[in-house]
Amino acid sequence: MRNAASYRGGWPAAGIGLLLLFPLSSPDAFFLDVFTTGFLLAAFAASWDVVGGVSGQITLGHALPFGAAAYACALLTSFAGWPLPLAVGAAVLLAAAVGAGIGTLSAPLAGPFVALLTLALGEIAHEAAVGHTFFSGPGGYAWGGEGGIPVALPWRDASPFSSYYAALVFLCLASFGMLRFLRSEAGLILRAVAGSPITAQASGVPIARFKRLAFAVGSAFAGAAGAGFALHIGRATATDLSLELSFQAATFAAVGGRGTIVGPVVAALVLHLLFQGLSLSPSVRILLYALTLLLTLRFFPGGVVGTGRELASRLGWTEGGRSPRRRGRDRNGEGAP
């Protein structure tokens, strides 16, 4: 069992080690930017998994807290003159509040009705951001609408290497925090609620409160990713609230394996690097995401992690490294010692 635990903890460490060494291979700035964006989207996909995977509340408007945090960073730094750390903290708190509000509205609902509600809320925010010009900036330029709002950064030009490592550190810390939440008492209760709400309610679990908690926690991490994305891009745009972004997060979680946190992170990195690295147009990327999601739901409903576990079970692998049949023979004294 110790060997199995070491193996499970070894491959993420090996992956992180390779990512730490990747910039030393002297890639060009384009690939570093693709990786940096991938790290932020991977954290966003994992935050969707807190809501849609762990608690079973399928949301199609998860870009709302992501974009709300991005716009908060832009408005607080560019117009209110807040220091960047204070603006980022306020943006994350705003995202958590937005998530708590969504959780309150969706608490009486279940199944597809939660998806429809979150879809409507996300699209309302997206259309408002697209069609509304917030301010007229210096030189008569309009800030808002499709052009977005710039973020006032304390640095002029961040190097691709610093952005890469900052995003990688953020992904590791965010993933660790979400895994801790997944294994906490609240995370276990949310799993029980997702598995059987009726049984959980009969056991005295306040389902509405824990649904709000799931949305608040997932939205807080989504807001942190949105703030980081705004800092990396240098502005907040209506794209940060788009349905495409929410759909990407749901696709990454389905492909990686819902309710695992690590699975969506790996799927987001692989798919983003593959589709973005090939310089595909946005319309082609959306088509490929949809096709990937359909193939996953049809042939691998458990995602990569679930399929791997099922394969291991069929092959008779256990945590101890021996099959149940072999261990049964050992107990009868017929196998090897």
Coordinates of C-alpha atoms in Angstrom, one line a residue:
M1 CA 0.0 0.0 0.0
R2 CA 2.9 2.3 0.7
N3 CA 4.2 1.6 -2.8
A4 CA 0.9 2.5 -4.3
A5 CA 0.6 5.7 -2.4
S6 CA 4.1 6.7 -3.4
Y7 CA 3.2 6.0 -7.0
R8 CA 0.0 8.1 -6.8
G9 CA 2.0 11.0 -5.3
G10 CA 5.0 10.5 -7.6
W11 CA 3.5 11.1 -11.0
P12 CA 2.1 14.6 -10.1
A13 CA 5.5 15.5 -8.6
A14 CA 7.2 14.3 -11.8
G15 CA 4.8 16.4 -13.9
I16 CA 5.4 19.5 -11.8
G17 CA 9.2 18.9 -12.1
L18 CA 9.0 18.7 -15.9
L19 CA 6.9 21.9 -16.0
L20 CA 9.5 23.6 -13.8
L21 CA 12.3 22.6 -16.2
F22 CA 10.4 23.4 -19.4
P23 CA 11.5 27.1 -19.6
L24 CA 15.1 26.0 -19.4
S25 CA 14.7 24.4 -22.8
S26 CA 14.6 27.9 -24.2
P27 CA 11.1 27.9 -25.8
D28 CA 9.9 31.0 -27.6
A29 CA 7.6 33.5 -25.9
F30 CA 4.5 32.1 -27.7
F31 CA 4.8 28.7 -26.1
L32 CA 5.5 30.2 -22.7
D33 CA 2.3 32.3 -23.1
V34 CA 0.3 29.2 -24.1
F35 CA 1.5 27.4 -21.0
T36 CA 0.8 30.3 -18.7
T37 CA -2.8 30.7 -20.0
G38 CA -3.2 26.9 -19.7
F39 CA -2.2 27.0 -16.0
L40 CA -4.8 29.6 -15.3
L41 CA -7.5 27.8 -17.2
A42 CA -6.6 24.5 -15.5
A43 CA -7.2 26.1 -12.1
F44 CA -10.5 27.5 -13.5
A45 CA -11.5 24.0 -14.6
A46 CA -10.7 22.5 -11.2
S47 CA -12.8 25.2 -9.6
W48 CA -15.7 24.1 -11.8
D49 CA -15.2 20.6 -10.6
V50 CA -15.7 21.8 -7.0
V51 CA -19.3 22.8 -8.0
G52 CA -20.1 20.4 -10.8
G53 CA -18.1 17.4 -9.8
V54 CA -17.8 17.2 -6.0
S55 CA -21.3 18.6 -5.2
G56 CA -23.0 17.6 -8.5
Q57 CA -24.4 21.0 -9.3
I58 CA -23.9 21.2 -13.1
T59 CA -23.3 24.9 -13.9
L60 CA -23.1 26.4 -17.3
G61 CA -22.4 29.9 -16.0
H62 CA -19.1 29.4 -14.1
A63 CA -17.5 32.2 -16.1
L64 CA -19.6 34.7 -14.1
P65 CA -17.4 34.6 -11.0
F66 CA -14.3 34.4 -13.2
G67 CA -15.3 37.5 -15.2
A68 CA -16.6 39.3 -12.1
A69 CA -13.1 39.1 -10.5
A70 CA -11.4 40.1 -13.7
Y71 CA -13.6 43.2 -14.0
A72 CA -13.2 44.0 -10.3
C73 CA -9.4 44.0 -10.7
A74 CA -9.6 46.3 -13.7
L75 CA -12.0 48.8 -12.2
L76 CA -10.4 48.9 -8.7
T77 CA -6.9 49.4 -10.1
S78 CA -7.6 51.7 -13.1
F79 CA -10.3 53.9 -11.6
A80 CA -10.3 53.5 -7.9
G81 CA -6.5 53.5 -7.6
W82 CA -6.4 50.5 -5.3
P83 CA -3.1 48.7 -4.8
L84 CA -3.0 45.5 -6.8
P85 CA -2.8 43.0 -3.9
L86 CA -5.8 44.7 -2.2
A87 CA -7.7 44.8 -5.5
V88 CA -7.1 41.1 -6.1
G89 CA -8.3 40.2 -2.6
A90 CA -11.4 42.2 -3.1
A91 CA -12.0 40.6 -6.5
V92 CA -11.8 37.1 -4.9
L93 CA -14.2 38.0 -2.2
L94 CA -16.6 39.4 -4.8
A95 CA -16.4 36.2 -6.8
A96 CA -17.2 34.2 -3.6
A97 CA -20.1 36.5 -2.9
V98 CA -21.4 36.0 -6.5
G99 CA -21.1 32.3 -6.1
A100 CA -23.0 32.3 -2.8
G101 CA -25.7 34.3 -4.5
I102 CA -25.9 31.8 -7.3
G103 CA -26.0 29.0 -4.8
T104 CA -28.9 30.7 -2.9
L105 CA -30.9 31.0 -6.1
S106 CA -30.2 27.5 -7.3
A107 CA -30.6 25.8 -3.9
P108 CA -34.3 24.9 -4.5
L109 CA -33.5 23.5 -7.9
A110 CA -31.9 20.3 -9.1
G111 CA -30.5 18.7 -12.3
P112 CA -31.0 20.6 -15.6
F113 CA -32.8 23.5 -13.9
V114 CA -29.5 24.4 -12.1
A115 CA -27.7 24.4 -15.5
L116 CA -30.4 26.6 -17.1
L117 CA -30.4 29.1 -14.2
T118 CA -26.6 29.4 -14.2
L119 CA -26.6 29.7 -18.0
A120 CA -29.1 32.5 -17.9
L121 CA -27.2 34.4 -15.2
G122 CA -23.9 34.0 -17.1
E123 CA -25.3 35.2 -20.4
I124 CA -27.0 38.2 -18.8
A125 CA -23.7 39.3 -17.4
H126 CA -21.9 38.6 -20.7
E127 CA -24.4 40.6 -22.8
A128 CA -24.3 43.5 -20.4
A129 CA -20.5 43.6 -20.6
V130 CA -20.5 43.4 -24.4
G131 CA -23.0 46.2 -24.8
H132 CA -22.0 48.6 -22.1
T133 CA -19.2 51.2 -22.2
F134 CA -18.2 52.0 -18.7
F135 CA -16.0 55.1 -19.0
S136 CA -14.2 57.3 -21.5
G137 CA -10.6 57.1 -20.8
P138 CA -7.7 59.5 -21.7
G139 CA -7.6 60.5 -25.3
G140 CA -11.3 59.9 -25.8
Y141 CA -11.0 56.1 -25.9
A142 CA -14.0 54.2 -24.6
W143 CA -13.3 51.7 -21.9
G144 CA -15.7 48.8 -21.7
G145 CA -17.8 46.9 -24.2
E146 CA -15.9 44.4 -26.4
G147 CA -12.6 46.3 -25.9
G148 CA -12.7 45.7 -22.2
I149 CA -11.1 47.7 -19.3
P150 CA -7.3 47.8 -18.7
V151 CA -5.7 46.7 -15.5
A152 CA -3.3 49.1 -13.9
L153 CA -0.2 47.0 -13.3
P154 CA 2.7 48.1 -11.1
W155 CA 5.1 46.6 -13.7
R156 CA 5.5 47.7 -17.3
D157 CA 6.3 44.5 -19.1
A158 CA 6.5 41.2 -17.2
S159 CA 8.9 38.7 -18.7
P160 CA 7.4 35.5 -20.1
F161 CA 9.4 33.4 -17.6
S162 CA 8.1 35.3 -14.6
S163 CA 4.5 35.0 -15.8
Y164 CA 5.0 31.3 -16.5
Y165 CA 6.4 30.5 -13.0
A166 CA 3.8 32.7 -11.2
A167 CA 0.9 30.9 -13.0
L168 CA 2.5 27.5 -12.3
V169 CA 2.8 28.3 -8.6
F170 CA -0.8 29.6 -8.5
L171 CA -2.0 26.4 -10.1
C172 CA -0.2 24.2 -7.6
L173 CA -1.4 26.2 -4.6
A174 CA -5.0 26.4 -5.9
S175 CA -5.1 22.6 -6.7
F176 CA -3.7 21.8 -3.2
G177 CA -6.4 24.0 -1.6
M178 CA -9.2 22.4 -3.6
L179 CA -7.9 18.9 -2.8
R180 CA -7.9 19.8 0.9
F181 CA -11.5 21.0 0.6
L182 CA -12.4 17.8 -1.3
R183 CA -11.1 15.7 1.5
S184 CA -12.5 17.8 4.3
E185 CA -15.7 17.0 6.2
A186 CA -17.6 19.5 4.1
G187 CA -16.3 17.9 0.9
L188 CA -17.4 14.5 2.1
I189 CA -20.8 15.8 2.9
L190 CA -21.1 17.4 -0.5
R191 CA -20.2 14.1 -2.1
A192 CA -23.0 12.5 -0.1
V193 CA -25.4 15.3 -1.2
A194 CA -24.4 14.7 -4.8
G195 CA -24.8 11.0 -4.5
S196 CA -28.3 10.9 -2.8
P197 CA -29.8 14.3 -1.8
I198 CA -32.9 12.5 -0.3
T199 CA -30.8 10.3 1.9
A200 CA -28.6 13.3 2.9
Q201 CA -31.7 15.4 3.8
A202 CA -33.2 12.5 5.8
S203 CA -29.9 12.3 7.7
G204 CA -30.3 15.9 8.8
V205 CA -27.9 17.5 6.3
P206 CA -28.9 21.2 5.5
I207 CA -28.6 20.7 1.7
A208 CA -29.3 24.3 0.8
R209 CA -26.4 25.6 3.0
F210 CA -23.9 23.1 1.6
K211 CA -25.0 24.0 -1.9
R212 CA -24.2 27.6 -1.2
L213 CA -20.9 26.6 0.3
A214 CA -19.9 24.6 -2.8
F215 CA -20.8 27.5 -5.1
A216 CA -19.0 30.0 -2.8
V217 CA -15.8 27.9 -2.6
G218 CA -15.7 27.0 -6.3
S219 CA -16.4 30.6 -7.3
A220 CA -13.7 31.9 -5.0
F221 CA -11.1 29.8 -6.8
A222 CA -12.6 30.7 -10.1
G223 CA -12.3 34.4 -9.1
A224 CA -8.6 33.9 -8.2
A225 CA -8.1 32.4 -11.7
G226 CA -10.0 35.2 -13.3
A227 CA -7.9 37.8 -11.4
G228 CA -4.7 36.1 -12.5
F229 CA -6.0 35.9 -16.1
A230 CA -6.7 39.7 -16.1
L231 CA -3.2 40.4 -14.7
H232 CA -1.7 38.2 -17.4
I233 CA -3.7 39.7 -20.3
G234 CA -3.6 43.2 -18.9
R235 CA -7.3 43.9 -19.2
A236 CA -10.7 42.5 -18.5
T237 CA -12.9 41.8 -21.5
A238 CA -16.4 40.4 -22.1
T239 CA -14.8 37.1 -23.2
D240 CA -14.1 36.5 -19.5
L241 CA -17.9 36.1 -19.0
S242 CA -18.6 34.1 -22.2
L243 CA -20.5 30.8 -22.5
E244 CA -17.5 29.4 -24.3
L245 CA -15.3 29.8 -21.2
S246 CA -17.9 28.0 -19.0
F247 CA -18.3 25.3 -21.7
Q248 CA -14.5 24.8 -21.7
A249 CA -14.4 24.3 -18.0
A250 CA -17.2 21.7 -18.1
T251 CA -15.5 19.9 -21.0
F252 CA -12.2 19.7 -19.2
A253 CA -13.8 18.3 -16.1
A254 CA -15.8 15.7 -18.0
V255 CA -12.7 14.6 -19.9
G256 CA -10.5 14.5 -16.9
G257 CA -13.0 12.9 -14.5
R258 CA -15.5 14.8 -12.5
G259 CA -15.0 15.0 -8.7
T260 CA -11.3 14.4 -8.9
I261 CA -9.8 18.0 -9.2
V262 CA -6.5 16.5 -10.6
G263 CA -8.3 15.0 -13.6
P264 CA -9.7 18.4 -14.9
V265 CA -6.3 20.0 -14.3
V266 CA -4.5 17.5 -16.5
A267 CA -7.3 17.5 -19.1
A268 CA -7.3 21.3 -19.3
L269 CA -3.5 21.5 -19.7
V270 CA -3.4 18.8 -22.4
L271 CA -6.4 20.0 -24.5
H272 CA -5.5 23.7 -24.2
L273 CA -1.9 23.1 -25.2
L274 CA -3.0 20.9 -28.1
F275 CA -5.7 23.1 -29.5
Q276 CA -4.0 26.5 -28.7
G277 CA -0.5 25.3 -29.6
L278 CA -1.7 24.4 -33.1
S279 CA -3.0 28.0 -33.6
L280 CA -6.5 26.8 -34.4
S281 CA -9.2 29.4 -34.9
P282 CA -11.7 29.9 -32.1
S283 CA -14.6 28.4 -34.2
V284 CA -12.5 25.3 -34.8
R285 CA -11.5 25.0 -31.2
I286 CA -15.1 25.2 -30.1
L287 CA -16.0 22.4 -32.5
L288 CA -13.1 20.2 -31.3
Y289 CA -14.1 20.8 -27.6
A290 CA -17.7 19.8 -28.4
L291 CA -16.5 16.7 -30.3
T292 CA -14.2 15.8 -27.5
L293 CA -17.0 16.1 -24.9
L294 CA -19.4 14.0 -27.0
L295 CA -16.8 11.2 -27.4
T296 CA -15.9 11.3 -23.7
L297 CA -19.6 11.1 -22.6
R298 CA -20.3 8.3 -25.1
F299 CA -17.2 6.0 -24.6
F300 CA -15.5 7.2 -21.4
P301 CA -18.3 8.5 -19.1
G302 CA -16.0 8.4 -16.1
G303 CA -13.4 10.5 -17.8
V304 CA -9.7 9.7 -17.9
V305 CA -9.5 9.0 -14.1
G306 CA -12.6 7.0 -13.9
T307 CA -11.7 4.9 -17.0
G308 CA -8.2 4.3 -15.5
R309 CA -9.7 3.1 -12.3
E310 CA -12.1 0.8 -14.1
L311 CA -9.3 -0.6 -16.2
A312 CA -7.2 -1.2 -13.1
S313 CA -10.2 -3.0 -11.4
R314 CA -10.7 -5.2 -14.4
L315 CA -7.0 -6.1 -14.5
G316 CA -7.2 -7.0 -10.8
W317 CA -4.9 -4.3 -9.5
T318 CA -5.2 -3.2 -6.0
E319 CA -3.5 -0.7 -3.7
G320 CA -1.2 -3.5 -2.5
G321 CA -0.1 -4.3 -6.0
R322 CA -1.7 -7.8 -6.1
S323 CA -5.0 -9.0 -7.5
P324 CA -7.8 -10.1 -5.2
R325 CA -7.5 -13.6 -6.6
R326 CA -3.8 -13.7 -5.8
R327 CA -4.4 -12.4 -2.2
G328 CA -7.2 -15.0 -1.7
R329 CA -4.8 -17.8 -2.7
D330 CA -2.2 -16.4 -0.2
R331 CA -4.7 -16.5 2.6
N332 CA -5.4 -20.2 1.8
G333 CA -1.7 -20.9 1.8
E334 CA -1.6 -21.8 -1.9
G335 CA 0.1 -18.8 -3.2
A336 CA 3.6 -17.5 -2.8
P337 CA 4.4 -16.0 0.6

